[in-house]
Amino acid sequence: MKGRVFSGARPTGRQHIGNYLGAIQNYVKLQQDYECIYCIVDVHALTTLEDTDKLQENIREMMHDWLAAGLDPQQSILFVQSHVPQVMELHTLLSMVTPLGWLTRVATFKEKARLQPENINYGLVGYPVLMTADIVLYKAETVPVGEDQLPHLEVAREIVRRFNNIFGPTFPEPQAKLTDAPIILGLDGVNKMSKSLNNEIELAASPEETRERVMGAFTDPERKYRSDPGHPEVCNVWRLHHHFTKNHDQVDVIAQECRDALRGCVECKEQLAEGINRDLAPFRERRAALAASPQYVEEVIADGARRAHAIATETLREVKERMGLI
Ligand code: AQP
């Protein structure tokens, strides 16, 4: 029997190259060898999303990104979290074995609480419990994520261990699966690429938008003039070249020319924008075709919910039995 993979992403907008390099490229690869379940976690989005009018649109945008990137609804289950409501029930049951201290010490909770002091809601602190419910409802062993999600996954593993100890072996301990680019920095060159920091490059951006975004990227902070020798090892634009410059010898040439002040940052960014636009051209073409087929996308979403529902019902029955509820 094939092992099971689960991962989710919040529909807070279109996917960016950090999401792609950190997670989606693994989602696609894993489809070959595993039974994969990928979820658009709309309930998780409510913890920070103010503009819920956009939620339905964002869900479709994300599905377009996923399908265009190569997720195959024939092979994998692609669905929306709230369409399989058993996850809310499991979340409540798992909350009974989760000490509050495990949740309040999570760094991402502290950070979100700092960023939105006026809205430190229960959903924020319970985020890892709902994430655990997402994963274990499908008894997934492997969870492809970016590095920023590792603390949440660690809590998930602790909850699973505790549940299994108390009620007997029920869930596998989920393992994270990172790509070779587990954290992509944003255009500011300092923070994780992230929509909320407005430092992202969207996969679906037009070539002109991409070029404009890349030209605004921060480079080597120590290099003031083109005639100054550069330091590629501290430059995020150079790091991004590793992913969008096909020939790796060329990445070394770029570094040497930068060190010798033979190439300027503008030239370097222009070349990066060209590389991104070249690599993403087929994705963008597929995405435009999907956007023109709304009926097909609705069918994918409905079919995913039906298939996920069947697995979820079975797991929830087993959990309730173990917990003495039936
Ligand atoms: N910069 C990144 N580098 C590597 N991986 C990343 N991921 C996110 N940003 C990076 C991974 O992408 C998956 C889905 O992410 P998500 O939608 O849950 O992530 P997010 O952190 O909410 O995305 P943003 O853009 O950072 O959203 P905001 O700003 O709204 O919080 C996850 O596996 C994540 O690790």
Short mmCIF file of C-alpha atoms and ligand atoms in Angstrom, two decimals:
data_model
loop_
_atom_site.label_atom_id
_atom_site.label_comp_id
_atom_site.label_asym_id
_atom_site.label_seq_id
_atom_site.Cartn_x
_atom_site.Cartn_y
_atom_site.Cartn_z
CA MET A 1 0.00 0.00 0.00
CA LYS A 2 1.20 3.50 -0.87
CA GLY A 3 2.08 5.79 2.06
CA ARG A 4 -0.09 8.81 2.59
CA VAL A 5 0.92 12.47 2.22
CA PHE A 6 -1.02 15.47 3.46
CA SER A 7 -0.34 19.18 3.21
CA GLY A 8 -2.37 22.35 3.38
CA ALA A 9 -1.99 26.01 2.51
CA ARG A 10 -3.97 29.05 3.53
CA PRO A 11 -5.98 30.77 0.81
CA THR A 12 -4.77 34.26 1.63
CA GLY A 13 -3.99 35.13 -2.00
CA ARG A 14 -2.08 33.80 -4.98
CA GLN A 15 0.89 31.51 -4.41
CA HIS A 16 4.39 32.96 -4.61
CA ILE A 17 7.74 31.50 -5.60
CA GLY A 18 8.49 30.81 -1.89
CA ASN A 19 5.40 28.57 -1.71
CA TYR A 20 6.44 26.92 -4.97
CA LEU A 21 10.09 26.24 -4.17
CA GLY A 22 9.45 25.47 -0.49
CA ALA A 23 6.39 23.25 -0.80
CA ILE A 24 4.49 22.90 -4.08
CA GLN A 25 7.37 21.34 -6.02
CA ASN A 26 7.38 18.54 -3.44
CA TYR A 27 3.57 18.21 -3.62
CA VAL A 28 3.97 17.54 -7.35
CA LYS A 29 6.87 15.10 -7.05
CA LEU A 30 5.31 13.04 -4.25
CA GLN A 31 2.25 12.28 -6.38
CA GLN A 32 4.27 9.59 -8.20
CA ASP A 33 4.89 7.41 -5.17
CA TYR A 34 2.30 8.32 -2.54
CA GLU A 35 -1.41 8.75 -2.07
CA CYS A 36 -1.47 12.54 -1.77
CA ILE A 37 -4.10 14.74 -0.17
CA TYR A 38 -3.76 18.51 -0.55
CA CYS A 39 -6.06 20.88 1.23
CA ILE A 40 -6.88 24.56 0.90
CA VAL A 41 -7.23 25.41 4.57
CA ASP A 42 -9.90 28.10 4.50
CA VAL A 43 -10.69 27.87 8.23
CA HIS A 44 -7.03 28.50 9.08
CA ALA A 45 -7.19 31.60 6.87
CA LEU A 46 -9.86 33.07 9.16
CA THR A 47 -7.29 33.48 11.95
CA THR A 48 -5.74 36.44 10.14
CA LEU A 49 -7.96 37.26 7.18
CA GLU A 50 -9.97 40.41 7.65
CA ASP A 51 -11.46 40.58 4.20
CA THR A 52 -13.52 37.37 4.08
CA ASP A 53 -15.33 38.65 0.97
CA LYS A 54 -12.24 37.52 -0.92
CA LEU A 55 -12.12 34.01 0.54
CA GLN A 56 -14.00 32.22 -2.27
CA GLU A 57 -11.98 34.03 -4.91
CA ASN A 58 -8.72 33.19 -3.12
CA ILE A 59 -9.68 29.50 -2.95
CA ARG A 60 -10.14 29.41 -6.74
CA GLU A 61 -6.91 31.34 -7.29
CA MET A 62 -5.04 28.81 -5.20
CA MET A 63 -6.61 25.87 -6.99
CA HIS A 64 -5.59 27.43 -10.33
CA ASP A 65 -2.02 27.76 -9.05
CA TRP A 66 -1.93 24.16 -7.84
CA LEU A 67 -3.39 22.64 -10.97
CA ALA A 68 -1.17 24.74 -13.24
CA ALA A 69 1.88 23.69 -11.18
CA GLY A 70 1.11 20.03 -11.88
CA LEU A 71 -1.17 18.73 -9.13
CA ASP A 72 -3.27 16.06 -10.78
CA PRO A 73 -6.82 15.59 -9.44
CA GLN A 74 -6.93 12.09 -10.96
CA GLN A 75 -3.98 11.04 -8.81
CA SER A 76 -4.38 13.23 -5.72
CA ILE A 77 -7.24 14.47 -3.59
CA LEU A 78 -7.49 18.27 -3.81
CA PHE A 79 -10.12 19.77 -1.54
CA VAL A 80 -11.21 22.67 0.67
CA GLN A 81 -10.91 22.18 4.44
CA SER A 82 -14.38 23.39 5.47
CA HIS A 83 -16.04 21.07 2.92
CA VAL A 84 -15.05 18.13 5.13
CA PRO A 85 -16.31 19.37 8.52
CA GLN A 86 -15.21 16.25 10.44
CA VAL A 87 -11.92 18.10 10.92
CA MET A 88 -13.62 20.57 13.31
CA GLU A 89 -14.89 17.69 15.43
CA LEU A 90 -11.49 16.03 15.51
CA HIS A 91 -9.91 19.39 16.41
CA THR A 92 -12.14 19.60 19.51
CA LEU A 93 -11.33 16.01 20.51
CA LEU A 94 -7.57 16.55 20.09
CA SER A 95 -7.77 19.78 22.10
CA MET A 96 -8.60 17.61 25.15
CA VAL A 97 -5.14 16.03 25.06
CA THR A 98 -3.23 19.23 24.24
CA PRO A 99 -1.77 21.21 27.18
CA LEU A 100 -2.20 24.94 26.63
CA GLY A 101 1.50 25.54 27.36
CA TRP A 102 2.48 23.60 24.21
CA LEU A 103 0.51 26.11 22.15
CA THR A 104 1.36 29.41 23.81
CA ARG A 105 5.10 28.74 23.53
CA VAL A 106 4.98 28.32 19.72
CA ALA A 107 7.03 31.15 18.16
CA THR A 108 4.56 31.76 15.30
CA PHE A 109 1.75 32.29 17.82
CA LYS A 110 3.85 34.84 19.71
CA GLU A 111 4.70 36.58 16.43
CA LYS A 112 1.09 36.74 15.21
CA ALA A 113 0.01 37.99 18.64
CA ARG A 114 2.62 40.75 18.31
CA LEU A 115 1.43 41.64 14.80
CA GLN A 116 -2.28 41.73 15.62
CA PRO A 117 -2.54 42.62 19.35
CA GLU A 118 -6.14 43.70 18.84
CA ASN A 119 -7.14 40.23 17.57
CA ILE A 120 -5.40 37.47 19.58
CA ASN A 121 -8.22 35.00 18.98
CA TYR A 122 -8.50 31.39 20.16
CA GLY A 123 -8.01 30.25 16.54
CA LEU A 124 -4.48 31.65 16.58
CA VAL A 125 -3.43 29.72 19.67
CA GLY A 126 -5.29 26.60 18.51
CA TYR A 127 -3.77 26.73 15.01
CA PRO A 128 -1.42 23.75 15.56
CA VAL A 129 -4.29 21.64 16.97
CA LEU A 130 -6.40 22.25 13.88
CA MET A 131 -3.34 21.54 11.74
CA THR A 132 -2.83 18.27 13.61
CA ALA A 133 -6.48 17.38 12.99
CA ASP A 134 -5.99 18.15 9.28
CA ILE A 135 -3.07 15.73 9.06
CA VAL A 136 -4.23 12.87 11.29
CA LEU A 137 -7.78 12.81 9.95
CA TYR A 138 -6.12 11.24 6.89
CA LYS A 139 -3.50 9.32 8.90
CA ALA A 140 -0.77 10.93 6.81
CA GLU A 141 2.85 9.94 7.51
CA THR A 142 4.51 12.58 5.35
CA VAL A 143 3.86 16.32 5.34
CA PRO A 144 5.62 18.41 2.67
CA VAL A 145 6.07 21.93 4.10
CA GLY A 146 8.47 24.85 4.18
CA GLU A 147 10.82 25.30 7.12
CA ASP A 148 8.51 27.88 8.77
CA GLN A 149 5.97 25.13 9.44
CA LEU A 150 8.37 22.86 11.37
CA PRO A 151 7.40 24.19 14.85
CA HIS A 152 3.72 23.46 14.10
CA LEU A 153 4.58 19.99 12.92
CA GLU A 154 6.56 19.36 16.09
CA VAL A 155 3.41 20.16 18.12
CA ALA A 156 1.43 17.82 15.86
CA ARG A 157 3.88 15.02 16.62
CA GLU A 158 3.60 15.68 20.36
CA ILE A 159 -0.20 15.60 20.20
CA VAL A 160 -0.11 12.34 18.25
CA ARG A 161 2.30 10.74 20.75
CA ARG A 162 0.11 11.81 23.64
CA PHE A 163 -3.10 10.62 22.00
CA ASN A 164 -1.54 7.26 21.10
CA ASN A 165 -0.22 6.86 24.67
CA ILE A 166 -3.57 7.51 26.26
CA PHE A 167 -5.93 5.81 23.81
CA GLY A 168 -3.67 3.26 22.08
CA PRO A 169 -1.85 3.44 18.73
CA THR A 170 -4.18 5.27 16.35
CA PHE A 171 -2.20 7.76 14.26
CA PRO A 172 1.23 7.60 12.60
CA GLU A 173 3.68 10.29 13.77
CA PRO A 174 3.81 12.69 10.83
CA GLN A 175 7.23 13.53 9.38
CA ALA A 176 8.03 16.81 7.62
CA LYS A 177 9.42 16.66 4.10
CA LEU A 178 11.44 19.69 3.07
CA THR A 179 12.59 20.66 -0.41
CA ASP A 180 16.18 21.72 -1.12
CA ALA A 181 14.91 25.32 -0.72
CA PRO A 182 13.11 25.11 2.63
CA ILE A 183 13.08 28.87 3.13
CA ILE A 184 13.03 31.47 0.37
CA LEU A 185 13.64 35.04 1.42
CA GLY A 186 11.52 37.84 0.03
CA LEU A 187 12.44 40.89 -2.06
CA ASP A 188 13.65 42.66 1.11
CA GLY A 189 16.41 40.04 1.29
CA VAL A 190 15.86 39.60 5.04
CA ASN A 191 12.46 38.08 5.82
CA LYS A 192 10.74 34.94 4.61
CA MET A 193 8.94 35.59 1.33
CA SER A 194 5.40 36.22 2.46
CA LYS A 195 2.27 37.90 1.18
CA SER A 196 1.65 39.72 4.43
CA LEU A 197 5.10 41.34 4.20
CA ASN A 198 4.49 42.36 0.58
CA ASN A 199 7.91 40.99 -0.38
CA GLU A 200 6.70 38.23 -2.69
CA ILE A 201 6.79 37.39 -6.40
CA GLU A 202 3.54 35.74 -7.40
CA LEU A 203 3.76 32.75 -9.71
CA ALA A 204 0.84 34.15 -11.71
CA ALA A 205 2.23 37.67 -12.09
CA SER A 206 2.63 38.93 -15.65
CA PRO A 207 6.18 39.14 -17.06
CA GLU A 208 6.05 42.95 -16.69
CA GLU A 209 4.88 42.76 -13.05
CA THR A 210 7.59 40.19 -12.33
CA ARG A 211 10.26 42.39 -13.82
CA GLU A 212 9.04 45.40 -11.84
CA ARG A 213 9.04 43.41 -8.57
CA VAL A 214 12.49 41.94 -9.17
CA MET A 215 13.96 45.33 -10.08
CA GLY A 216 12.82 46.56 -6.65
CA ALA A 217 14.62 43.74 -4.80
CA PHE A 218 17.32 44.51 -2.24
CA THR A 219 20.77 43.20 -3.13
CA ASP A 220 24.15 43.31 -1.37
CA PRO A 221 23.68 45.96 1.38
CA GLU A 222 27.42 46.75 1.41
CA ARG A 223 27.66 47.59 -2.28
CA LYS A 224 26.93 51.25 -2.94
CA TYR A 225 28.38 51.85 -6.43
CA ARG A 226 28.67 49.59 -9.45
CA SER A 227 32.45 49.91 -9.23
CA ASP A 228 32.43 48.43 -5.67
CA PRO A 229 33.24 44.72 -5.42
CA GLY A 230 30.05 42.80 -4.50
CA HIS A 231 29.37 40.02 -1.99
CA PRO A 232 27.08 37.50 -3.68
CA GLU A 233 26.95 35.26 -0.61
CA VAL A 234 24.88 37.89 1.24
CA CYS A 235 22.73 38.81 -1.77
CA ASN A 236 19.27 37.26 -2.06
CA VAL A 237 19.08 38.02 -5.78
CA TRP A 238 22.11 35.81 -6.30
CA ARG A 239 20.52 33.10 -4.15
CA LEU A 240 17.41 33.24 -6.32
CA HIS A 241 19.60 32.82 -9.42
CA HIS A 242 20.28 29.26 -8.20
CA HIS A 243 16.63 28.43 -8.88
CA PHE A 244 16.11 30.31 -12.12
CA THR A 245 19.46 30.09 -13.92
CA LYS A 246 19.51 26.77 -15.68
CA ASN A 247 23.24 26.31 -16.02
CA HIS A 248 24.85 26.15 -12.59
CA ASP A 249 28.28 27.14 -13.92
CA GLN A 250 26.58 30.37 -14.91
CA VAL A 251 25.63 31.01 -11.26
CA ASP A 252 29.33 30.81 -10.36
CA VAL A 253 30.21 33.15 -13.23
CA ILE A 254 27.61 35.66 -11.95
CA ALA A 255 29.18 35.47 -8.47
CA GLN A 256 32.70 36.04 -9.80
CA GLU A 257 31.66 38.94 -12.03
CA CYS A 258 29.87 40.49 -9.02
CA ARG A 259 32.96 40.10 -6.81
CA ASP A 260 35.14 41.65 -9.54
CA ALA A 261 32.65 44.52 -10.05
CA LEU A 262 32.26 43.46 -13.68
CA ARG A 263 28.49 43.19 -13.34
CA GLY A 264 26.07 45.53 -11.63
CA CYS A 265 22.97 44.75 -9.55
CA VAL A 266 20.62 46.08 -12.25
CA GLU A 267 22.01 43.66 -14.84
CA CYS A 268 21.83 40.84 -12.33
CA LYS A 269 18.18 41.54 -11.53
CA GLU A 270 17.27 41.87 -15.20
CA GLN A 271 18.75 38.43 -15.83
CA LEU A 272 16.88 36.99 -12.83
CA ALA A 273 13.54 38.43 -14.02
CA GLU A 274 14.17 36.91 -17.47
CA GLY A 275 14.92 33.52 -15.89
CA ILE A 276 11.77 33.59 -13.75
CA ASN A 277 9.61 34.63 -16.71
CA ARG A 278 11.14 31.96 -18.94
CA ASP A 279 10.65 29.18 -16.35
CA LEU A 280 7.12 30.22 -15.42
CA ALA A 281 5.85 30.76 -18.98
CA PRO A 282 4.34 27.24 -19.34
CA PHE A 283 2.79 27.48 -15.84
CA ARG A 284 1.22 30.83 -16.73
CA GLU A 285 -0.19 29.44 -19.98
CA ARG A 286 -1.79 26.47 -18.17
CA ARG A 287 -3.14 28.79 -15.50
CA ALA A 288 -4.81 31.06 -18.04
CA ALA A 289 -6.53 28.02 -19.58
CA LEU A 290 -7.79 26.92 -16.13
CA ALA A 291 -9.12 30.36 -15.35
CA ALA A 292 -11.16 30.04 -18.54
CA SER A 293 -12.66 26.70 -17.34
CA PRO A 294 -14.43 27.54 -14.05
CA GLN A 295 -16.75 24.54 -14.33
CA TYR A 296 -13.81 22.11 -14.42
CA VAL A 297 -12.28 23.71 -11.30
CA GLU A 298 -15.61 23.44 -9.43
CA GLU A 299 -15.78 19.73 -10.34
CA VAL A 300 -12.24 19.18 -9.02
CA ILE A 301 -13.18 20.84 -5.72
CA ALA A 302 -16.42 18.85 -5.34
CA ASP A 303 -14.79 15.53 -6.24
CA GLY A 304 -11.93 16.18 -3.77
CA ALA A 305 -14.43 16.80 -0.96
CA ARG A 306 -16.30 13.56 -1.73
CA ARG A 307 -13.11 11.47 -1.64
CA ALA A 308 -11.71 13.17 1.49
CA HIS A 309 -15.06 12.80 3.25
CA ALA A 310 -14.97 9.01 2.96
CA ILE A 311 -11.56 8.74 4.66
CA ALA A 312 -12.44 11.35 7.30
CA THR A 313 -15.65 9.58 8.36
CA GLU A 314 -13.79 6.32 8.95
CA THR A 315 -11.02 7.95 11.05
CA LEU A 316 -13.45 9.96 13.16
CA ARG A 317 -15.47 6.84 13.95
CA GLU A 318 -12.31 5.09 15.14
CA VAL A 319 -11.25 8.09 17.27
CA LYS A 320 -14.66 8.34 18.93
CA GLU A 321 -14.61 4.64 19.68
CA ARG A 322 -11.15 4.90 21.27
CA MET A 323 -12.20 7.92 23.32
CA GLY A 324 -15.28 6.12 24.62
CA LEU A 325 -17.79 8.29 22.79
CA ILE A 326 -19.37 5.36 20.96
N1 AQP B 1 9.15 31.91 1.89
C1 AQP B 1 8.90 30.61 1.91
N2 AQP B 1 9.89 29.73 1.66
C2 AQP B 1 9.65 28.39 1.68
N3 AQP B 1 8.42 27.87 1.91
C3 AQP B 1 7.40 28.70 2.15
N4 AQP B 1 6.10 28.51 2.43
C4 AQP B 1 5.50 29.70 2.63
N5 AQP B 1 6.39 30.69 2.46
C5 AQP B 1 7.58 30.11 2.18
C6 AQP B 1 5.46 27.19 2.50
O1 AQP B 1 4.35 27.20 1.60
C7 AQP B 1 3.32 26.37 2.14
C8 AQP B 1 2.01 27.09 2.12
O2 AQP B 1 2.15 28.25 2.85
P1 AQP B 1 0.96 28.94 3.61
O3 AQP B 1 0.00 29.47 2.62
O4 AQP B 1 0.51 28.14 4.74
O5 AQP B 1 1.99 29.96 4.12
P2 AQP B 1 1.94 31.24 4.63
O6 AQP B 1 3.12 31.24 5.53
O7 AQP B 1 0.60 31.59 5.15
O8 AQP B 1 2.22 32.07 3.29
P3 AQP B 1 2.58 33.50 3.35
O9 AQP B 1 2.76 34.07 2.02
O10 AQP B 1 3.72 33.62 4.29
O11 AQP B 1 1.23 34.05 3.91
P4 AQP B 1 0.94 35.11 5.00
O12 AQP B 1 1.88 36.21 4.71
O13 AQP B 1 -0.49 35.45 4.72
O14 AQP B 1 1.17 34.44 6.32
C9 AQP B 1 3.76 25.98 3.55
O15 AQP B 1 4.25 24.66 3.51
C10 AQP B 1 4.86 26.94 3.87
O16 AQP B 1 5.84 26.38 4.73
#
